[in-house]
Tab-separated table of C-alpha atoms in Angstrom:
chain	number	residue	atom	x	y	z
U	1	MET	CA	11.031	-16.187	34.193
U	2	ALA	CA	13.328	-13.341	35.695
U	3	GLU	CA	12.217	-14.420	39.359
U	4	VAL	CA	15.088	-13.838	42.570
U	5	ILE	CA	14.531	-15.107	45.340
U	6	LEU	CA	16.345	-15.173	48.447
U	7	LYS	CA	15.494	-18.677	51.160
U	8	ASN	CA	17.085	-17.701	54.648
U	9	VAL	CA	20.323	-15.887	52.876
U	10	SER	CA	22.872	-14.661	55.992
U	11	LYS	CA	26.303	-12.594	55.867
U	12	VAL	CA	28.612	-12.834	58.676
U	13	PHE	CA	31.662	-10.660	58.900
U	14	GLU	CA	34.410	-11.827	60.268
U	15	GLY	CA	34.651	-11.521	63.911
U	16	GLY	CA	30.878	-12.879	63.922
U	17	ASN	CA	29.615	-9.407	63.241
U	18	LYS	CA	25.834	-10.453	61.521
U	19	VAL	CA	25.599	-7.717	59.189
U	20	VAL	CA	21.982	-10.121	56.810
U	21	ILE	CA	19.521	-12.696	59.147
U	22	ASP	CA	18.086	-15.402	57.180
U	23	ALA	CA	16.188	-12.961	54.176
U	24	ASN	CA	13.199	-14.803	53.020
U	25	PHE	CA	11.684	-12.577	49.799
U	26	LYS	CA	10.795	-13.597	46.208
U	27	VAL	CA	10.822	-10.688	43.527
U	28	GLU	CA	8.335	-12.025	40.709
U	29	ASP	CA	9.761	-11.300	37.135
U	30	LYS	CA	9.084	-7.801	35.878
U	31	GLU	CA	8.802	-6.721	39.363
U	32	PHE	CA	9.936	-3.723	40.834
U	33	VAL	CA	11.072	-3.967	44.044
U	34	VAL	CA	12.735	-1.876	46.838
U	35	LEU	CA	14.555	-2.523	50.253
U	36	VAL	CA	15.026	0.332	52.364
U	37	GLY	CA	16.320	0.878	55.622
U	38	PRO	CA	18.683	2.995	57.984
U	39	SER	CA	22.074	2.564	57.468
U	40	GLY	CA	24.105	-0.406	58.055
U	41	CYS	CA	20.523	-2.458	57.896
U	42	GLY	CA	22.277	-4.408	55.163
U	43	LYS	CA	20.442	-3.667	52.561
U	44	THR	CA	23.003	-2.998	49.962
U	45	THR	CA	25.034	-5.862	51.275
U	46	THR	CA	21.721	-8.197	51.064
U	47	LEU	CA	22.000	-6.487	46.845
U	48	ARG	CA	25.545	-6.946	46.397
U	49	MET	CA	25.186	-10.769	47.584
U	50	ILE	CA	22.703	-10.809	44.717
U	51	ALA	CA	24.693	-10.067	42.277
U	52	GLY	CA	27.761	-12.271	43.517
U	53	LEU	CA	30.279	-9.882	44.784
U	54	GLU	CA	29.196	-10.811	48.571
U	55	GLU	CA	30.117	-13.984	49.654
U	56	ILE	CA	26.862	-15.268	51.741
U	57	SER	CA	27.264	-17.277	54.621
U	58	GLY	CA	24.085	-19.097	54.364
U	59	GLY	CA	20.870	-19.736	52.900
U	60	GLU	CA	19.777	-19.656	48.619
U	61	ILE	CA	19.892	-16.941	46.460
U	62	TYR	CA	18.160	-18.217	42.722
U	63	ILE	CA	17.758	-16.194	40.048
U	64	ASP	CA	15.604	-17.405	36.902
U	65	GLY	CA	15.552	-20.648	38.687
U	66	LYS	CA	18.735	-20.956	38.995
U	67	LEU	CA	21.016	-21.611	41.861
U	68	VAL	CA	23.795	-18.675	41.973
U	69	ASN	CA	25.039	-19.605	44.976
U	70	ASN	CA	28.558	-20.337	43.591
U	71	LEU	CA	28.653	-18.622	40.363
U	72	PRO	CA	30.788	-15.193	39.804
U	73	PRO	CA	28.734	-12.018	39.036
U	74	LYS	CA	29.536	-12.524	35.091
U	75	ASP	CA	27.738	-14.909	34.880
U	76	ARG	CA	24.023	-14.438	36.966
U	77	ASP	CA	23.102	-12.492	33.935
U	78	ILE	CA	22.578	-8.922	36.557
U	79	ALA	CA	23.222	-5.634	35.538
U	80	MET	CA	24.320	-3.092	38.776
U	81	VAL	CA	23.873	0.940	38.451
U	82	PHE	CA	26.315	1.611	41.449
U	83	GLN	CA	26.255	4.981	43.299
U	84	ASN	CA	29.011	6.692	42.571
U	85	TYR	CA	28.290	5.818	38.220
U	86	ALA	CA	31.836	4.432	37.807
U	87	LEU	CA	31.878	5.664	34.482
U	88	TYR	CA	35.365	5.467	33.036
U	89	PRO	CA	36.588	9.409	32.475
U	90	HIS	CA	38.735	9.320	29.502
U	91	MET	CA	36.033	7.464	27.229
U	92	THR	CA	32.927	8.982	25.414
U	93	VAL	CA	29.340	8.498	26.665
U	94	PHE	CA	29.682	5.422	23.279
U	95	GLU	CA	32.187	4.297	25.070
U	96	ASN	CA	30.891	3.715	28.190
U	97	MET	CA	27.754	2.455	27.498
U	98	ALA	CA	30.037	-0.310	24.523
U	99	PHE	CA	32.871	-1.170	26.886
U	100	GLY	CA	30.827	-3.946	28.743
U	101	LEU	CA	29.624	-5.396	25.021
U	102	LYS	CA	33.532	-5.137	23.690
U	103	LEU	CA	34.323	-6.847	26.674
U	104	LYS	CA	32.205	-9.677	25.555
U	105	LYS	CA	32.859	-10.069	22.057
U	106	TYR	CA	29.879	-8.565	20.611
U	107	ASP	CA	29.132	-7.227	16.791
U	108	LYS	CA	30.247	-3.729	16.178
U	109	LYS	CA	26.786	-3.744	14.401
U	110	GLU	CA	25.115	-5.478	17.493
U	111	ILE	CA	27.324	-2.574	19.944
U	112	GLU	CA	25.918	0.016	17.658
U	113	LEU	CA	22.463	-0.787	17.214
U	114	ARG	CA	21.804	-1.614	21.384
U	115	VAL	CA	24.471	1.526	22.235
U	116	ASN	CA	21.264	3.845	20.141
U	117	GLU	CA	18.619	2.191	21.288
U	118	ALA	CA	19.836	2.888	25.591
U	119	GLY	CA	20.726	6.544	23.628
U	120	LYS	CA	17.308	7.387	22.778
U	121	ILE	CA	16.137	5.201	25.726
U	122	LEU	CA	17.769	7.535	28.038
U	123	GLY	CA	17.944	11.048	25.816
U	124	LEU	CA	21.549	10.647	25.208
U	125	GLU	CA	21.461	10.918	21.363
U	126	ASN	CA	23.534	14.060	21.728
U	127	TYR	CA	25.707	13.213	24.268
U	128	LEU	CA	27.421	9.697	22.935
U	129	ASN	CA	30.811	11.555	21.594
U	130	ARG	CA	31.143	13.642	24.757
U	131	LYS	CA	33.383	12.922	27.824
U	132	PRO	CA	31.576	12.107	31.520
U	133	LYS	CA	33.416	15.900	32.777
U	134	ALA	CA	30.666	17.512	29.727
U	135	LEU	CA	27.829	16.050	31.435
U	136	SER	CA	25.687	16.825	34.304
U	137	GLY	CA	24.732	14.674	37.253
U	138	GLY	CA	21.905	13.543	36.002
U	139	GLN	CA	23.429	12.732	32.784
U	140	ARG	CA	25.893	10.898	34.299
U	141	GLN	CA	23.352	8.266	36.111
U	142	ARG	CA	21.638	7.817	32.542
U	143	VAL	CA	25.108	6.560	30.672
U	144	ALA	CA	25.346	4.483	34.077
U	145	VAL	CA	22.070	3.273	33.451
U	146	GLY	CA	21.958	3.322	29.497
U	147	ARG	CA	25.449	0.583	30.715
U	148	ALA	CA	23.122	-2.043	32.180
U	149	ILE	CA	20.426	-1.425	29.596
U	150	VAL	CA	22.541	-2.162	26.288
U	151	ARG	CA	23.738	-5.218	28.333
U	152	LYS	CA	19.499	-6.472	28.434
U	153	PRO	CA	20.197	-8.114	31.539
U	154	LYS	CA	17.431	-10.512	33.239
U	155	VAL	CA	18.093	-8.570	36.413
U	156	PHE	CA	18.376	-4.916	36.808
U	157	LEU	CA	20.155	-3.967	40.300
U	158	PHE	CA	20.342	-0.785	41.863
U	159	ASP	CA	23.059	0.948	44.540
U	160	GLU	CA	21.118	4.220	45.932
U	161	PRO	CA	21.389	5.420	42.282
U	162	LEU	CA	20.170	8.733	43.329
U	163	SER	CA	22.128	9.355	46.449
U	164	ASN	CA	24.726	12.211	44.675
U	165	LEU	CA	22.300	13.891	43.169
U	166	ASP	CA	20.349	17.416	44.005
U	167	ALA	CA	16.748	16.918	45.469
U	168	LYS	CA	14.783	18.446	42.008
U	169	LEU	CA	17.250	16.345	39.782
U	170	ARG	CA	16.294	12.965	41.681
U	171	VAL	CA	12.377	13.641	41.437
U	172	GLN	CA	13.312	14.265	37.563
U	173	MET	CA	14.945	10.852	37.449
U	174	ARG	CA	12.948	8.631	40.469
U	175	THR	CA	10.513	9.309	37.640
U	176	GLU	CA	12.345	8.489	35.000
U	177	ILE	CA	13.278	4.906	36.546
U	178	SER	CA	10.504	4.298	37.521
U	179	LYS	CA	8.521	5.107	33.333
U	180	LEU	CA	12.375	2.944	32.174
U	181	HIS	CA	10.915	-0.033	34.064
U	182	LYS	CA	7.885	0.198	32.773
U	183	GLN	CA	9.233	0.338	29.097
U	184	LEU	CA	12.179	-2.744	30.048
U	185	GLY	CA	9.265	-4.648	31.415
U	186	ALA	CA	12.407	-6.285	33.259
U	187	THR	CA	12.890	-7.225	36.852
U	188	MET	CA	14.771	-4.837	39.245
U	189	ILE	CA	15.753	-4.884	42.497
U	190	TYR	CA	16.516	-1.143	44.025
U	191	VAL	CA	18.626	-0.794	47.104
U	192	THR	CA	17.766	3.459	49.575
U	193	HIS	CA	17.435	4.701	52.609
U	194	ASP	CA	14.848	7.435	51.358
U	195	GLN	CA	11.530	5.804	52.051
U	196	THR	CA	9.783	8.672	49.642
U	197	GLU	CA	12.051	6.560	46.768
U	198	ALA	CA	10.838	3.247	48.045
U	199	MET	CA	7.491	4.619	48.384
U	200	THR	CA	7.150	5.821	45.126
U	201	MET	CA	8.959	3.823	43.399
U	202	GLY	CA	8.056	0.421	44.132
U	203	ASP	CA	5.876	-2.611	42.721
U	204	ARG	CA	6.615	-4.108	46.744
U	205	ILE	CA	9.268	-2.638	49.471
U	206	VAL	CA	11.408	-4.924	51.869
U	207	VAL	CA	11.680	-3.117	54.709
U	208	MET	CA	15.170	-3.702	56.702
U	209	LYS	CA	16.436	-3.010	60.135
U	210	ASP	CA	19.497	-3.959	61.605
U	211	GLY	CA	19.576	-6.961	58.970
U	212	ILE	CA	16.769	-8.495	59.769
U	213	VAL	CA	13.810	-8.709	57.077
U	214	ASN	CA	10.981	-6.815	59.177
U	215	GLN	CA	7.931	-6.509	56.447
U	216	VAL	CA	7.558	-6.917	52.287
U	217	ASP	CA	4.999	-6.005	51.125
U	218	THR	CA	2.841	-2.867	48.845
U	219	PRO	CA	3.481	1.170	49.277
U	220	MET	CA	0.002	0.974	49.941
U	221	ASN	CA	-0.279	-1.532	53.050
U	222	LEU	CA	3.345	-0.895	54.804
U	223	TYR	CA	1.759	2.976	55.455
U	224	ASN	CA	-1.551	1.425	56.408
U	225	LYS	CA	-0.797	-1.635	57.908
U	226	PRO	CA	2.420	-1.755	60.016
U	227	ILE	CA	3.548	-5.401	61.618
U	228	ASN	CA	5.772	-3.347	63.716
U	229	GLN	CA	6.589	0.132	65.600
U	230	PHE	CA	10.078	0.482	63.537
U	231	VAL	CA	7.950	-0.111	60.112
U	232	ALA	CA	4.901	2.562	61.102
U	233	GLY	CA	7.994	5.007	62.343
U	234	PHE	CA	10.124	4.871	59.237
U	235	ILE	CA	6.863	4.962	56.461
U	236	GLY	CA	5.900	8.046	56.062
U	237	SER	CA	6.569	11.456	56.146
U	238	PRO	CA	7.012	13.047	58.396
U	239	ALA	CA	7.380	10.180	61.392
U	240	MET	CA	4.559	9.049	63.144
U	241	ASN	CA	4.087	10.043	66.051
U	242	PHE	CA	4.422	8.053	69.592
U	243	ILE	CA	4.100	8.160	73.244
U	244	ASP	CA	2.821	5.582	76.278
U	245	VAL	CA	-0.461	5.453	77.296
U	246	ASN	CA	-2.158	2.922	79.269
U	247	VAL	CA	-5.758	1.528	78.870
U	248	ASN	CA	-7.873	1.081	81.739
U	249	LYS	CA	-10.517	-1.185	83.276
U	250	GLU	CA	-13.342	1.738	82.313
U	251	ASN	CA	-11.408	1.813	78.790
U	252	LYS	CA	-10.103	4.922	78.655
U	253	LEU	CA	-6.878	5.540	76.996
U	254	SER	CA	-4.164	8.148	79.022
U	255	SER	CA	-1.034	9.371	78.958
U	256	LYS	CA	1.260	9.304	82.511
U	257	LYS	CA	0.370	12.641	83.151
U	258	GLY	CA	-2.766	12.771	81.773
U	259	GLU	CA	-2.741	15.285	79.001
U	260	LEU	CA	-4.047	12.886	76.094
U	261	ASN	CA	-6.809	11.456	78.071
U	262	PHE	CA	-9.980	10.084	76.024
U	263	SER	CA	-12.675	7.429	75.775
U	264	LEU	CA	-12.437	4.388	73.708
U	265	SER	CA	-14.407	3.172	70.786
U	266	ALA	CA	-16.387	-0.097	71.190
U	267	GLU	CA	-14.048	-0.804	67.746
U	268	HIS	CA	-10.918	0.084	69.953
U	269	ILE	CA	-12.004	-1.685	72.984
U	270	ASN	CA	-11.949	-5.105	71.133
U	271	ARG	CA	-9.495	-4.443	69.715
U	272	LEU	CA	-7.700	-3.591	72.807
U	273	LYS	CA	-9.144	-5.717	75.354
U	274	ASP	CA	-5.833	-8.527	76.264
U	275	HIS	CA	-4.511	-5.548	76.870
U	276	SER	CA	-6.314	-3.595	79.631
U	277	ASN	CA	-4.995	-2.282	82.234
U	278	LYS	CA	-1.386	-2.266	80.499
U	279	GLU	CA	0.453	0.356	79.527
U	280	ILE	CA	0.995	-0.140	75.443
U	281	THR	CA	3.026	2.459	72.816
U	282	LEU	CA	-0.022	4.725	70.977
U	283	GLY	CA	1.148	5.732	67.297
U	284	ILE	CA	-0.656	8.788	65.165
U	285	ARG	CA	0.729	9.658	61.574
U	286	PRO	CA	0.948	13.711	62.021
U	287	GLU	CA	-1.154	14.220	58.802
U	288	ASP	CA	-4.203	12.256	60.911
U	289	ILE	CA	-4.501	15.365	63.148
U	290	ARG	CA	-6.093	18.630	62.068
U	291	LEU	CA	-6.866	22.305	62.542
U	292	GLU	CA	-11.151	21.696	61.459
U	293	LYS	CA	-13.480	18.988	63.206
U	294	ASN	CA	-14.958	17.813	59.958
U	295	ILE	CA	-15.068	13.608	61.017
U	296	ASN	CA	-17.540	12.378	62.796
U	297	LYS	CA	-15.446	11.341	65.711
U	298	VAL	CA	-12.181	12.517	66.847
U	299	ILE	CA	-9.705	13.524	69.593
U	300	GLU	CA	-9.954	17.459	70.591
U	301	ILE	CA	-6.128	18.729	72.367
U	302	GLU	CA	-5.424	22.057	73.388
U	303	VAL	CA	-1.339	22.694	72.733
U	304	LEU	CA	0.915	25.209	72.147
U	305	ALA	CA	2.916	25.509	68.970
U	306	ASP	CA	6.000	25.632	69.100
U	307	VAL	CA	7.444	25.262	65.981
U	308	ILE	CA	5.338	26.322	62.730
U	309	GLU	CA	6.482	25.865	59.065
U	310	PRO	CA	3.922	26.729	56.086
U	311	MET	CA	5.232	24.641	53.876
U	312	GLY	CA	2.959	26.698	50.752
U	313	ASN	CA	0.071	23.776	50.396
U	314	GLU	CA	0.451	22.074	53.392
U	315	THR	CA	1.867	23.657	57.624
U	316	PHE	CA	3.901	21.516	60.421
U	317	ILE	CA	3.428	22.502	63.514
U	318	TYR	CA	5.227	21.250	66.143
U	319	PHE	CA	3.813	20.837	70.311
U	320	GLU	CA	4.933	18.899	72.923
U	321	VAL	CA	2.635	16.416	74.760
U	322	GLU	CA	4.557	14.992	78.202
U	323	LYS	CA	7.691	16.731	76.510
U	324	ILE	CA	7.958	13.524	73.539
U	325	GLN	CA	8.069	15.911	70.413
U	326	PHE	CA	4.851	15.472	68.251
U	327	ILE	CA	3.850	16.780	64.821
U	328	ALA	CA	0.494	17.704	62.483
U	329	ARG	CA	0.380	17.863	59.090
U	330	VAL	CA	-2.034	20.585	58.315
U	331	ASN	CA	-4.198	22.801	56.498
U	332	PRO	CA	-2.651	25.912	56.214
U	333	SER	CA	-4.424	28.268	58.500
U	334	LYS	CA	-3.158	32.289	58.505
U	335	GLU	CA	-4.635	32.471	62.336
U	336	LEU	CA	-1.677	30.152	63.937
U	337	LYS	CA	1.509	31.325	66.092
U	338	ILE	CA	3.941	30.325	67.568
U	339	GLY	CA	3.212	30.222	71.991
U	340	GLY	CA	-0.250	30.539	70.595
U	341	LYS	CA	-3.267	27.738	72.230
U	342	ILE	CA	-4.133	25.795	69.347
U	343	LYS	CA	-7.060	23.067	69.255
U	344	LEU	CA	-6.408	20.385	66.678
U	345	TYR	CA	-8.041	17.374	66.571
U	346	ILE	CA	-7.354	13.786	66.042
U	347	ASP	CA	-9.107	11.167	63.921
U	348	GLU	CA	-10.219	8.422	66.068
U	349	ALA	CA	-10.894	5.751	63.888
U	350	LYS	CA	-6.558	6.271	62.357
U	351	LEU	CA	-5.420	5.151	65.570
U	352	TYR	CA	-2.474	2.798	65.946
U	353	PHE	CA	-1.759	0.654	68.493
U	354	PHE	CA	1.816	-1.053	69.580
U	355	ASP	CA	2.420	-3.741	72.547
U	356	LYS	CA	4.851	-2.121	74.585
U	357	GLU	CA	7.945	-4.681	75.109
U	358	SER	CA	7.464	-6.509	71.674
U	359	GLY	CA	6.075	-3.221	69.228
U	360	ASN	CA	4.090	-5.446	67.476
U	361	TYR	CA	0.932	-3.805	65.570
U	362	ILE	CA	-2.043	-4.701	67.696
U	363	ILE	CA	-4.705	-6.388	65.459
């Protein structure tokens, strides 16, 4: 079973800079897990500690049931795909993919078999005699993945492998890596700062911030049941709208200047009973703000459209509520005008509430 377990893993650099703090999570055998978070959150350092490229400061890492804290990378049975491909320019595609196997003294026939097999899986059969400079960015990335595949490791590690590709190629390669995971049935850990990549590729996602694992869950649970305001704001595109509001004794919820003011439903009253007459943070996803009143319980607001972005199959409306930028993600409409008044309807069942001090989701 090629599972990976991190128990209280931490990393402290010189000067006491804590990059990873007590990371705890488990990657099941054959699972695709994505580490996601903003730049500097510790996700790449975590991946490098799993690979053995970075020494851990505390905790334990297990691969396939074996404690690997003191094992060098070559003995961990992992393969890593880097952001910059790291191909040898003077070698052909075949030679690049075969290099690691030659170092391990594999038989020539076995090397040919593995490289040809990987080339077929990745659609590189006709490029094996070319050198990297004769390949596109996507093809070079496939070679880097192929070099990992031929080793048949227990665990594949990907460090932002698509960040150097253009937008269209990223989408294509995203699909190919997901297909590859299903085809190989391998354990994969993938690092990205792109939450769209995380949501579309991962069986589960590890969301990190400031070296701390905030939540580990499936993409839809992260979207629907975020543990705190950071996760709620990070997962989803465009990001969730936030505004501070007060819950008064009459069970009305209002923003500071009263631009957002409505009565709470019985369900929300019960949910916020411990926050009566307190300030909390209200979260509203852009896709839960609509132009049509086609649901039973809605909150109606009238706003001025600052910016309108037609995207073809949808339109983004930018507006302000008490000088806070909001975004609505709505169905396309020809009637929208910049600077014009627009009636919008918020789905009352889709409101998110967060504790003002801790940022935790109010269940």
